[in-house]
PDB file of C-alpha atoms in Angstrom:
ATOM      1  CA  MET A  71      75.039 -31.635  79.709  1.00 50.00           C
ATOM      2  CA  HIS A  72      71.714 -31.071  81.417  1.00 55.00           C
ATOM      3  CA  VAL A  73      70.594 -27.518  82.216  1.00 51.00           C
ATOM      4  CA  SER A  74      67.709 -27.045  84.614  1.00 55.00           C
ATOM      5  CA  GLN A  75      64.928 -24.531  83.903  1.00 58.00           C
ATOM      6  CA  LYS A  76      66.045 -22.294  86.781  1.00 63.00           C
ATOM      7  CA  GLU A  77      69.590 -21.867  85.506  1.00 70.00           C
ATOM      8  CA  ASP A  78      70.307 -19.015  83.149  1.00 67.00           C
ATOM      9  CA  LEU A  79      72.077 -20.006  79.938  1.00 73.00           C
ATOM     10  CA  PHE A  80      73.898 -16.687  79.751  1.00 74.00           C
ATOM     11  CA  PRO A  81      74.103 -15.273  83.281  1.00 72.00           C
ATOM     12  CA  GLU A  82      76.605 -12.566  82.302  1.00 75.00           C
ATOM     13  CA  VAL A  83      74.310 -11.137  79.592  1.00 75.00           C
ATOM     14  CA  ARG A  84      71.909  -8.654  81.150  1.00 75.00           C
ATOM     15  CA  ASN A  85      70.447  -5.292  80.246  1.00 76.00           C
ATOM     16  CA  PRO A  86      71.898  -2.487  82.322  1.00 80.00           C
ATOM     17  CA  GLU A  87      69.716  -1.406  85.245  1.00 84.00           C
ATOM     18  CA  ASN A  88      68.990   1.934  83.612  1.00 86.00           C
ATOM     19  CA  VAL A  89      67.511   0.337  80.456  1.00 90.00           C
ATOM     20  CA  ARG A  90      63.945  -0.949  80.124  1.00 90.00           C
ATOM     21  CA  VAL A  91      63.200  -2.838  76.929  1.00 90.00           C
ATOM     22  CA  ILE A  92      59.725  -2.263  75.514  1.00 92.00           C
ATOM     23  CA  ASN A  93      60.114  -4.514  72.462  1.00 91.00           C
ATOM     24  CA  SER A  94      62.717  -5.251  69.780  1.00 90.00           C
ATOM     25  CA  ARG A  95      62.513  -1.669  68.418  1.00 92.00           C
ATOM     26  CA  CYS A  96      61.871   0.423  71.541  1.00 93.00           C
ATOM     27  CA  LEU A  97      63.529   0.997  74.882  1.00 93.00           C
ATOM     28  CA  VAL A  98      63.638   3.498  77.716  1.00 94.00           C
ATOM     29  CA  ARG A  99      66.971   4.664  79.119  1.00 94.00           C
ATOM     30  CA  SER A 100      67.184   6.561  82.377  1.00 93.00           C
ATOM     31  CA  GLN A 101      70.081   8.438  83.899  1.00 92.00           C
ATOM     32  CA  GLU A 102      70.426  11.107  86.579  1.00 93.00           C
ATOM     33  CA  GLY A 103      66.702  11.705  86.935  1.00 92.00           C
ATOM     34  CA  HIS A 104      65.925  11.873  83.219  1.00 95.00           C
ATOM     35  CA  CYS A 105      64.487   9.343  80.762  1.00 95.00           C
ATOM     36  CA  VAL A 106      64.743   8.974  77.001  1.00 96.00           C
ATOM     37  CA  VAL A 107      62.403   6.797  74.939  1.00 95.00           C
ATOM     38  CA  LEU A 108      64.322   5.433  71.941  1.00 94.00           C
ATOM     39  CA  VAL A 109      62.641   3.964  68.865  1.00 95.00           C
ATOM     40  CA  ALA A 110      64.986   2.343  66.347  1.00 92.00           C
ATOM     41  CA  GLY A 111      67.818   4.419  67.830  1.00 90.00           C
ATOM     42  CA  ILE A 112      65.984   7.738  67.486  1.00 93.00           C
ATOM     43  CA  ALA A 113      64.766   9.673  70.533  1.00 93.00           C
ATOM     44  CA  LEU A 114      60.957   9.747  70.515  1.00 93.00           C
ATOM     45  CA  ALA A 115      60.622  11.479  73.885  1.00 93.00           C
ATOM     46  CA  GLN A 116      62.754  12.757  76.731  1.00 95.00           C
ATOM     47  CA  TYR A 117      61.509  13.845  80.126  1.00 93.00           C
ATOM     48  CA  ALA A 118      62.367  14.218  83.785  1.00 93.00           C
ATOM     49  CA  ARG A 119      61.612  11.085  85.753  1.00 91.00           C
ATOM     50  CA  THR A 120      59.219  13.063  87.982  1.00 90.00           C
ATOM     51  CA  ASP A 121      57.244  14.506  85.023  1.00 90.00           C
ATOM     52  CA  ARG A 122      54.142  12.305  84.958  1.00 89.00           C
ATOM     53  CA  MET A 123      52.521  14.199  82.098  1.00 92.00           C
ATOM     54  CA  ALA A 124      55.512  13.759  79.772  1.00 93.00           C
ATOM     55  CA  GLU A 125      55.792  10.081  80.693  1.00 93.00           C
ATOM     56  CA  ALA A 126      52.103   9.530  79.950  1.00 94.00           C
ATOM     57  CA  TYR A 127      52.475  11.369  76.639  1.00 94.00           C
ATOM     58  CA  ALA A 128      55.436   9.172  75.680  1.00 95.00           C
ATOM     59  CA  MET A 129      53.404   6.062  76.527  1.00 95.00           C
ATOM     60  CA  VAL A 130      50.492   7.240  74.366  1.00 95.00           C
ATOM     61  CA  ASN A 131      52.809   8.159  71.480  1.00 95.00           C
ATOM     62  CA  LEU A 132      54.387   4.709  71.451  1.00 95.00           C
ATOM     63  CA  VAL A 133      50.987   3.047  71.170  1.00 95.00           C
ATOM     64  CA  GLU A 134      49.307   5.483  68.788  1.00 94.00           C
ATOM     65  CA  GLN A 135      52.243   5.595  66.374  1.00 94.00           C
ATOM     66  CA  GLY A 136      52.268   1.808  66.270  1.00 94.00           C
ATOM     67  CA  TRP A 137      55.708   1.277  67.776  1.00 94.00           C
ATOM     68  CA  ALA A 138      54.457  -0.837  70.686  1.00 94.00           C
ATOM     69  CA  SER A 139      51.302  -2.478  71.983  1.00 94.00           C
ATOM     70  CA  GLN A 140      49.471  -1.334  75.095  1.00 94.00           C
ATOM     71  CA  GLN A 141      50.663  -4.436  76.935  1.00 95.00           C
ATOM     72  CA  GLU A 142      54.316  -3.870  76.004  1.00 95.00           C
ATOM     73  CA  VAL A 143      54.181  -0.235  77.091  1.00 94.00           C
ATOM     74  CA  ALA A 144      52.402  -1.118  80.334  1.00 94.00           C
ATOM     75  CA  ARG A 145      55.005  -3.749  81.194  1.00 93.00           C
ATOM     76  CA  ALA A 146      57.935  -1.392  80.465  1.00 92.00           C
ATOM     77  CA  PHE A 147      56.453   1.499  82.453  1.00 92.00           C
ATOM     78  CA  ALA A 148      55.320  -0.747  85.334  1.00 91.00           C
ATOM     79  CA  CYS A 149      51.614   0.003  85.069  1.00 91.00           C
ATOM     80  CA  ALA A 150      48.461  -1.714  83.841  1.00 93.00           C
ATOM     81  CA  ALA A 151      47.297  -1.716  80.219  1.00 94.00           C
ATOM     82  CA  ARG A 152      44.179  -0.036  81.573  1.00 93.00           C
ATOM     83  CA  THR A 153      46.340   2.913  82.664  1.00 92.00           C
ATOM     84  CA  VAL A 154      47.702   3.228  79.124  1.00 94.00           C
ATOM     85  CA  ARG A 155      44.152   3.232  77.736  1.00 94.00           C
ATOM     86  CA  ARG A 156      43.135   5.822  80.341  1.00 92.00           C
ATOM     87  CA  HIS A 157      46.023   8.064  79.246  1.00 93.00           C
ATOM     88  CA  GLN A 158      44.957   7.672  75.620  1.00 94.00           C
ATOM     89  CA  ARG A 159      41.365   8.611  76.442  1.00 92.00           C
ATOM     90  CA  ARG A 160      42.412  11.626  78.541  1.00 91.00           C
ATOM     91  CA  LEU A 161      44.719  12.923  75.817  1.00 91.00           C
ATOM     92  CA  GLU A 162      41.982  12.527  73.231  1.00 92.00           C
ATOM     93  CA  GLU A 163      39.347  14.253  75.364  1.00 89.00           C
ATOM     94  CA  GLY A 164      41.340  17.016  77.051  1.00 87.00           C
ATOM     95  CA  GLY A 165      44.746  17.314  75.397  1.00 87.00           C
ATOM     96  CA  LEU A 166      48.035  17.481  77.281  1.00 85.00           C
ATOM     97  CA  ALA A 167      46.496  19.313  80.224  1.00 83.00           C
ATOM     98  CA  ALA A 168      44.322  16.280  80.950  1.00 84.00           C
ATOM     99  CA  LEU A 169      47.432  14.088  81.304  1.00 83.00           C
ATOM    100  CA  GLY A 170      49.006  16.376  83.868  1.00 77.00           C
ATOM    101  CA  ARG A 171      46.629  15.846  86.728  1.00 67.00           C
ATOM    102  CA  THR A 172      44.670  12.872  87.950  1.00 65.00           C
ATOM    103  CA  GLY A 173      41.176  13.146  89.359  1.00 64.00           C
ATOM    104  CA  GLY A 174      40.559  14.069  92.956  1.00 66.00           C
ATOM    105  CA  TYR A 175      42.245  16.480  95.287  1.00 66.00           C
ATOM    106  CA  PRO A 176      45.987  17.074  94.616  1.00 63.00           C
ATOM    107  CA  LEU A 177      48.312  14.924  96.707  1.00 66.00           C
ATOM    108  CA  GLY A 178      50.292  16.660  99.419  1.00 67.00           C
ATOM    109  CA  ARG A 179      47.810  19.490  99.913  1.00 67.00           C
ATOM    110  CA  THR A 180      45.553  19.576 102.917  1.00 65.00           C
ATOM    111  CA  ARG A 181      41.937  20.384 102.405  1.00 67.00           C
ATOM    112  CA  VAL A 182      41.101  23.583 104.240  1.00 71.00           C
ATOM    113  CA  ALA A 183      37.708  22.361 105.429  1.00 72.00           C
ATOM    114  CA  ALA A 184      39.134  19.013 106.543  1.00 73.00           C
ATOM    115  CA  ALA A 185      42.058  20.645 108.349  1.00 76.00           C
ATOM    116  CA  ARG A 186      39.699  23.105 110.083  1.00 78.00           C
ATOM    117  CA  GLU A 187      37.402  20.269 111.095  1.00 81.00           C
ATOM    118  CA  GLN A 188      40.335  18.340 112.585  1.00 82.00           C
ATOM    119  CA  VAL A 189      41.392  21.356 114.674  1.00 84.00           C
ATOM    120  CA  ILE A 190      37.838  21.815 115.964  1.00 84.00           C
ATOM    121  CA  GLN A 191      37.515  18.135 116.875  1.00 86.00           C
ATOM    122  CA  ARG A 192      40.864  18.227 118.703  1.00 86.00           C
ATOM    123  CA  LEU A 193      39.848  21.344 120.659  1.00 86.00           C
ATOM    124  CA  LYS A 194      36.481  19.807 121.552  1.00 86.00           C
ATOM    125  CA  ALA A 195      38.229  16.665 122.802  1.00 87.00           C
ATOM    126  CA  GLN A 196      40.476  18.816 124.990  1.00 85.00           C
ATOM    127  CA  GLY A 197      37.470  20.695 126.341  1.00 81.00           C
ATOM    128  CA  VAL A 198      38.779  24.019 125.038  1.00 80.00           C
ATOM    129  CA  TRP A 199      36.081  24.480 122.388  1.00 72.00           C
ATOM    130  CA  PRO A 200      32.940  25.477 124.328  1.00 68.00           C
ATOM    131  CA  ALA A 201      29.499  24.877 122.941  1.00 62.00           C
ATOM    132  CA  ARG A 202      27.846  28.179 122.155  1.00 60.00           C
ATOM    133  CA  ASP A 203      24.912  29.027 124.393  1.00 51.00           C
ATOM    134  CA  ARG A 204      22.591  31.111 122.213  1.00 44.00           C
ATOM    135  CA  ALA A 205      20.299  32.034 125.102  1.00 49.00           C
ATOM    136  CA  SER A 206      23.050  33.638 127.186  1.00 50.00           C
ATOM    137  CA  ASP A 207      24.555  35.865 124.485  1.00 50.00           C
ATOM    138  CA  GLY A 208      21.229  37.177 123.188  1.00 50.00           C
ATOM    139  CA  SER A 209      21.663  35.914 119.607  1.00 49.00           C
ATOM    140  CA  GLN A 210      18.981  33.861 117.951  1.00 47.00           C
TER     141      GLN A 210
END
């Protein structure tokens, strides 16, 4: 019997959708918005799916304790190995607080100066924002 490369030998054998295998010893299970990192059947970390800091800490722990390589962790957590190294460096330099926030302005918040500038530009375009005539109001 000839089996082509595209055919699966055991199509009925699959990992459940809520399980991500890191390697033969480690896996991540997720359910109802929470994740658990299991190493040899023991919970190494548990966190809410939206908690980026806890997820980054779990990734770093797996690598630094020798349970998984950077590449294995990156593949399981759908990121680059460079991201894992960046998390390691941030934890080393600034502790847990450094893992909680990425560089730059926080997402979802408008910059006050930028928002003000947009309002001014819109008013100028509408002709509502008059240019100030310093000579007429007596100010210098």
